[in-house]
Amino acid sequence: MKFIQDFIALFYPDLCLICDNNMLKHEDCICTSCLYRTPKTDCFKQKENEVNKRFWGRVKLENAASLFIFNKEGNTQKLIHKLKYEDGKSVGVFLGKQLAYAINESDFFNNINFIVPVPLHPKKQKLRGYNQSDYIAKGLSKILKIPINKKSLVRVENTDSQTRKKRFSRWENMMNSFALNNTDKLKNQHILLIDDVVTTGATLEACTHKLQEINGVKISIATIAIA
Ligand SMILES: [Zn+2]
């Protein structure tokens, strides 16, 4: 079977998702030179970084970091697009692994007990067929050997969205879109909250607020990109 796969790969090698060139056998999703040319943040080198600062005065975090810089028309945007709209499960796992390598190299992302992906709105997940953050978490978990918890933080469906819109601001709506479920395992644990891109940080802020209702919990945040 391995022989047949290698034989097929000889004629139909995988193509890099960014430059469309043939990839080498050890390469996955994107080629080494495209990966090298995707702009990285220096978040994993300094504790007080741009991601951390985005949450100052909003929520208390242990650590926060993003791997790539999201530039319009750039490599990161292409990758995030693949991740979200083109059946990006394998891209998600790949990006999760890259994030894990950065975490392993930093000296302040220690003692994490659980990885929690930001839950997607149920309607969106149904439409997309998957939650991209689940696959990022999968890649992370594989390298970091830290378990994933997908059950404790859930997204609540707003059935009465029209009334909610009238009565609450967007921020309040966001704050009310998450709920907790079976949180015993998370008591006194350090959670790494995962999302694809951090922009305003409202979603991650809302998740952190919710998770901090659990006794003794500590939260860190890691995302693939910062916009
Ligand atoms: Zn390439």
mmCIF file of C-alpha atoms and ligand atoms in Angstrom:
data_model
loop_
_atom_site.group_PDB
_atom_site.id
_atom_site.type_symbol
_atom_site.label_atom_id
_atom_site.label_comp_id
_atom_site.label_asym_id
_atom_site.label_seq_id
_atom_site.Cartn_x
_atom_site.Cartn_y
_atom_site.Cartn_z
ATOM 1 C CA MET A 1 0.000 0.000 0.000
ATOM 2 C CA LYS A 2 2.832 2.375 0.959
ATOM 3 C CA PHE A 3 4.559 1.477 -2.286
ATOM 4 C CA ILE A 4 1.444 2.300 -4.326
ATOM 5 C CA GLN A 5 1.029 5.641 -2.529
ATOM 6 C CA ASP A 6 4.646 6.551 -3.226
ATOM 7 C CA PHE A 7 4.230 5.482 -6.825
ATOM 8 C CA ILE A 8 1.138 7.690 -7.283
ATOM 9 C CA ALA A 9 2.890 10.601 -5.542
ATOM 10 C CA LEU A 10 5.638 10.351 -8.113
ATOM 11 C CA PHE A 11 3.210 11.395 -10.828
ATOM 12 C CA TYR A 12 0.726 13.413 -8.776
ATOM 13 C CA PRO A 13 2.670 15.116 -6.015
ATOM 14 C CA ASP A 14 0.764 17.325 -3.565
ATOM 15 C CA LEU A 15 0.759 20.980 -4.508
ATOM 16 C CA CYS A 16 1.604 23.822 -2.161
ATOM 17 C CA LEU A 17 -1.603 25.630 -1.139
ATOM 18 C CA ILE A 18 0.060 28.993 -1.682
ATOM 19 C CA CYS A 19 2.358 28.797 -4.706
ATOM 20 C CA ASP A 20 0.876 25.694 -6.414
ATOM 21 C CA ASN A 21 4.327 24.178 -6.914
ATOM 22 C CA ASN A 22 5.013 20.510 -6.274
ATOM 23 C CA MET A 23 5.891 19.757 -2.698
ATOM 24 C CA LEU A 24 8.615 17.507 -1.398
ATOM 25 C CA LYS A 25 7.680 14.345 0.410
ATOM 26 C CA HIS A 26 8.268 15.713 3.895
ATOM 27 C CA GLU A 27 6.284 18.910 3.197
ATOM 28 C CA ASP A 28 2.674 19.227 4.273
ATOM 29 C CA CYS A 29 0.054 21.753 3.016
ATOM 30 C CA ILE A 30 2.551 24.486 2.118
ATOM 31 C CA CYS A 31 6.119 24.298 0.862
ATOM 32 C CA THR A 32 9.091 25.272 3.007
ATOM 33 C CA SER A 33 9.803 28.497 1.126
ATOM 34 C CA CYS A 34 6.164 29.695 1.387
ATOM 35 C CA LEU A 35 6.163 28.849 5.088
ATOM 36 C CA TYR A 36 9.401 30.798 5.483
ATOM 37 C CA ARG A 37 7.893 33.792 3.659
ATOM 38 C CA THR A 38 4.700 33.901 5.740
ATOM 39 C CA PRO A 39 5.225 36.812 8.149
ATOM 40 C CA LYS A 40 5.519 35.718 11.776
ATOM 41 C CA THR A 41 4.869 37.784 14.891
ATOM 42 C CA ASP A 42 7.437 37.892 17.671
ATOM 43 C CA CYS A 43 4.740 37.079 20.231
ATOM 44 C CA PHE A 44 6.422 33.915 21.443
ATOM 45 C CA LYS A 45 9.617 35.797 22.256
ATOM 46 C CA GLN A 46 8.068 38.390 24.545
ATOM 47 C CA LYS A 47 5.366 38.023 27.147
ATOM 48 C CA GLU A 48 4.105 41.576 26.709
ATOM 49 C CA ASN A 49 3.238 41.420 23.037
ATOM 50 C CA GLU A 50 0.599 42.895 20.724
ATOM 51 C CA VAL A 51 -1.898 40.088 21.394
ATOM 52 C CA ASN A 52 -1.515 40.366 25.139
ATOM 53 C CA LYS A 53 -1.889 44.154 24.931
ATOM 54 C CA ARG A 54 -5.113 43.836 22.977
ATOM 55 C CA PHE A 55 -6.709 42.336 26.094
ATOM 56 C CA TRP A 56 -5.297 44.758 28.647
ATOM 57 C CA GLY A 57 -8.044 46.220 30.824
ATOM 58 C CA ARG A 58 -10.529 43.679 29.490
ATOM 59 C CA VAL A 59 -9.646 40.252 30.886
ATOM 60 C CA LYS A 60 -6.811 38.828 32.944
ATOM 61 C CA LEU A 61 -4.701 36.410 30.946
ATOM 62 C CA GLU A 62 -1.620 34.386 31.817
ATOM 63 C CA ASN A 63 -0.212 34.605 28.283
ATOM 64 C CA ALA A 64 -1.395 35.399 24.784
ATOM 65 C CA ALA A 65 0.230 35.017 21.368
ATOM 66 C CA SER A 66 -0.428 34.652 17.649
ATOM 67 C CA LEU A 67 1.830 32.916 15.154
ATOM 68 C CA PHE A 68 1.348 34.839 11.884
ATOM 69 C CA ILE A 69 0.612 38.422 10.904
ATOM 70 C CA PHE A 70 -2.574 38.703 8.856
ATOM 71 C CA ASN A 71 -1.842 40.896 5.840
ATOM 72 C CA LYS A 72 -4.418 41.491 3.155
ATOM 73 C CA GLU A 73 -3.587 39.535 0.001
ATOM 74 C CA GLY A 74 -0.736 37.828 1.837
ATOM 75 C CA ASN A 75 0.077 34.201 2.616
ATOM 76 C CA THR A 76 -1.693 34.252 5.971
ATOM 77 C CA GLN A 77 -4.926 35.423 4.402
ATOM 78 C CA LYS A 78 -4.733 32.598 1.854
ATOM 79 C CA LEU A 79 -4.169 30.055 4.590
ATOM 80 C CA ILE A 80 -7.032 31.342 6.738
ATOM 81 C CA HIS A 81 -9.309 31.326 3.705
ATOM 82 C CA LYS A 82 -8.433 27.685 2.993
ATOM 83 C CA LEU A 83 -8.961 26.905 6.655
ATOM 84 C CA LYS A 84 -12.444 28.391 6.757
ATOM 85 C CA TYR A 85 -13.946 27.951 3.341
ATOM 86 C CA GLU A 86 -12.262 25.138 1.447
ATOM 87 C CA ASP A 87 -12.705 22.082 3.600
ATOM 88 C CA GLY A 88 -9.730 23.155 5.643
ATOM 89 C CA LYS A 89 -9.521 20.317 8.156
ATOM 90 C CA SER A 90 -6.011 19.252 7.135
ATOM 91 C CA VAL A 91 -4.886 22.915 6.943
ATOM 92 C CA GLY A 92 -6.241 23.334 10.471
ATOM 93 C CA VAL A 93 -4.191 20.431 11.799
ATOM 94 C CA PHE A 94 -1.107 21.700 9.941
ATOM 95 C CA LEU A 95 -1.497 25.230 11.350
ATOM 96 C CA GLY A 96 -2.116 23.830 14.834
ATOM 97 C CA LYS A 97 1.178 21.966 14.615
ATOM 98 C CA GLN A 98 3.041 25.111 13.525
ATOM 99 C CA LEU A 99 1.512 26.957 16.485
ATOM 100 C CA ALA A 100 2.614 24.123 18.771
ATOM 101 C CA TYR A 101 6.235 24.338 17.572
ATOM 102 C CA ALA A 102 6.249 28.062 18.425
ATOM 103 C CA ILE A 103 4.727 27.350 21.845
ATOM 104 C CA ASN A 104 7.364 24.686 22.504
ATOM 105 C CA GLU A 105 10.126 27.131 21.686
ATOM 106 C CA SER A 106 8.803 29.901 23.936
ATOM 107 C CA ASP A 107 9.696 29.902 27.592
ATOM 108 C CA PHE A 108 6.481 31.287 29.019
ATOM 109 C CA PHE A 109 3.731 29.018 27.658
ATOM 110 C CA ASN A 110 4.167 26.393 30.353
ATOM 111 C CA ASN A 111 1.943 24.225 32.504
ATOM 112 C CA ILE A 112 -1.125 24.131 30.279
ATOM 113 C CA ASN A 113 -3.584 21.388 31.218
ATOM 114 C CA PHE A 114 -6.288 21.645 28.567
ATOM 115 C CA ILE A 115 -6.763 23.045 25.071
ATOM 116 C CA VAL A 116 -10.199 24.603 24.500
ATOM 117 C CA PRO A 117 -11.174 25.618 20.946
ATOM 118 C CA VAL A 118 -13.562 28.574 20.617
ATOM 119 C CA PRO A 119 -16.928 27.022 19.755
ATOM 120 C CA LEU A 120 -18.528 28.118 16.510
ATOM 121 C CA HIS A 121 -22.096 29.313 16.285
ATOM 122 C CA PRO A 122 -24.183 26.136 15.659
ATOM 123 C CA LYS A 123 -25.696 27.576 12.473
ATOM 124 C CA LYS A 124 -22.269 28.460 11.083
ATOM 125 C CA GLN A 125 -20.883 25.059 11.988
ATOM 126 C CA LYS A 126 -23.764 23.343 10.216
ATOM 127 C CA LEU A 127 -23.119 25.418 7.118
ATOM 128 C CA ARG A 128 -19.347 24.860 7.131
ATOM 129 C CA GLY A 129 -19.580 21.251 8.278
ATOM 130 C CA TYR A 130 -16.807 21.681 10.851
ATOM 131 C CA ASN A 131 -15.333 24.090 13.363
ATOM 132 C CA GLN A 132 -11.910 25.200 12.102
ATOM 133 C CA SER A 133 -10.681 25.783 15.667
ATOM 134 C CA ASP A 134 -11.301 22.103 16.499
ATOM 135 C CA TYR A 135 -8.744 21.134 13.867
ATOM 136 C CA ILE A 136 -6.202 23.709 15.031
ATOM 137 C CA ALA A 137 -6.657 22.216 18.514
ATOM 138 C CA LYS A 138 -6.096 18.730 17.085
ATOM 139 C CA GLY A 139 -2.745 19.714 15.564
ATOM 140 C CA LEU A 140 -1.713 21.443 18.789
ATOM 141 C CA SER A 141 -2.707 18.497 20.930
ATOM 142 C CA LYS A 142 -0.738 16.075 18.778
ATOM 143 C CA ILE A 143 2.526 17.971 19.282
ATOM 144 C CA LEU A 144 2.036 19.344 22.792
ATOM 145 C CA LYS A 145 0.478 16.098 24.115
ATOM 146 C CA ILE A 146 -2.163 18.114 25.973
ATOM 147 C CA PRO A 147 -5.811 16.951 25.938
ATOM 148 C CA ILE A 148 -8.588 18.919 24.220
ATOM 149 C CA ASN A 149 -11.778 19.839 26.034
ATOM 150 C CA LYS A 150 -14.663 20.629 23.683
ATOM 151 C CA LYS A 151 -17.515 19.930 26.068
ATOM 152 C CA SER A 152 -17.208 22.518 28.797
ATOM 153 C CA LEU A 153 -17.489 25.749 26.809
ATOM 154 C CA VAL A 154 -20.501 25.885 24.511
ATOM 155 C CA ARG A 155 -22.012 28.459 22.216
ATOM 156 C CA VAL A 156 -25.601 29.382 22.948
ATOM 157 C CA GLU A 157 -27.968 29.882 20.087
ATOM 158 C CA ASN A 158 -29.863 33.141 20.289
ATOM 159 C CA THR A 159 -33.348 32.123 19.283
ATOM 160 C CA ASP A 160 -34.842 35.530 19.755
ATOM 161 C CA SER A 161 -32.179 37.499 17.924
ATOM 162 C CA GLN A 162 -34.368 40.425 16.895
ATOM 163 C CA THR A 163 -35.399 41.288 20.451
ATOM 164 C CA ARG A 164 -31.878 40.743 21.668
ATOM 165 C CA LYS A 165 -30.541 43.131 19.084
ATOM 166 C CA LYS A 166 -32.916 45.805 20.273
ATOM 167 C CA ARG A 167 -32.302 45.345 23.950
ATOM 168 C CA PHE A 168 -28.576 44.679 24.052
ATOM 169 C CA SER A 169 -25.505 46.083 22.423
ATOM 170 C CA ARG A 170 -23.340 43.873 20.216
ATOM 171 C CA TRP A 171 -20.863 43.539 23.067
ATOM 172 C CA GLU A 172 -23.559 42.369 25.461
ATOM 173 C CA ASN A 173 -24.819 39.924 22.860
ATOM 174 C CA MET A 174 -21.343 38.482 22.485
ATOM 175 C CA MET A 175 -20.949 38.214 26.257
ATOM 176 C CA ASN A 176 -24.172 36.215 26.389
ATOM 177 C CA SER A 177 -23.301 33.812 23.595
ATOM 178 C CA PHE A 178 -21.309 31.308 25.643
ATOM 179 C CA ALA A 179 -22.262 28.934 28.430
ATOM 180 C CA LEU A 180 -20.551 26.349 30.633
ATOM 181 C CA ASN A 181 -21.227 22.655 30.903
ATOM 182 C CA ASN A 182 -19.621 19.937 33.119
ATOM 183 C CA THR A 183 -16.693 22.033 34.276
ATOM 184 C CA ASP A 184 -15.408 19.827 37.152
ATOM 185 C CA LYS A 185 -12.338 18.736 35.198
ATOM 186 C CA LEU A 186 -11.354 22.349 34.532
ATOM 187 C CA LYS A 187 -11.295 23.498 38.171
ATOM 188 C CA ASN A 188 -7.885 24.919 39.118
ATOM 189 C CA GLN A 189 -6.552 24.168 35.626
ATOM 190 C CA HIS A 190 -4.635 26.278 33.133
ATOM 191 C CA ILE A 191 -6.595 26.462 29.872
ATOM 192 C CA LEU A 192 -5.209 27.367 26.459
ATOM 193 C CA LEU A 193 -8.034 28.985 24.492
ATOM 194 C CA ILE A 194 -7.641 28.594 20.716
ATOM 195 C CA ASP A 195 -9.014 30.558 17.765
ATOM 196 C CA ASP A 196 -8.019 31.134 14.134
ATOM 197 C CA VAL A 197 -7.639 34.941 13.987
ATOM 198 C CA VAL A 198 -7.744 37.607 16.670
ATOM 199 C CA THR A 199 -9.187 40.902 15.423
ATOM 200 C CA THR A 200 -11.120 42.965 17.974
ATOM 201 C CA GLY A 201 -10.770 40.139 20.495
ATOM 202 C CA ALA A 202 -14.460 40.294 21.443
ATOM 203 C CA THR A 203 -15.088 36.574 20.968
ATOM 204 C CA LEU A 204 -12.004 35.530 22.926
ATOM 205 C CA GLU A 205 -12.852 38.078 25.629
ATOM 206 C CA ALA A 206 -16.353 36.643 25.966
ATOM 207 C CA CYS A 207 -15.011 33.065 26.167
ATOM 208 C CA THR A 208 -12.430 34.075 28.773
ATOM 209 C CA HIS A 209 -15.055 35.835 30.896
ATOM 210 C CA LYS A 210 -17.204 32.729 30.802
ATOM 211 C CA LEU A 211 -14.371 30.304 31.587
ATOM 212 C CA GLN A 212 -13.221 32.469 34.490
ATOM 213 C CA GLU A 213 -16.453 31.588 36.277
ATOM 214 C CA ILE A 214 -14.793 28.212 36.954
ATOM 215 C CA ASN A 215 -12.990 28.027 40.321
ATOM 216 C CA GLY A 216 -9.260 28.639 40.225
ATOM 217 C CA VAL A 217 -9.003 28.587 36.463
ATOM 218 C CA LYS A 218 -6.158 30.293 34.543
ATOM 219 C CA ILE A 219 -6.487 31.306 30.882
ATOM 220 C CA SER A 220 -3.961 31.747 28.091
ATOM 221 C CA ILE A 221 -4.803 32.494 24.466
ATOM 222 C CA ALA A 222 -3.143 31.352 21.246
ATOM 223 C CA THR A 223 -4.313 32.029 17.695
ATOM 224 C CA ILE A 224 -2.950 31.295 14.252
ATOM 225 C CA ALA A 225 -2.964 34.958 13.228
ATOM 226 C CA ILE A 226 -3.439 38.514 14.419
ATOM 227 C CA ALA A 227 -5.155 41.078 12.191
HETATM 228 ZN ZN ZN B 1 4.738 27.201 -1.845
#
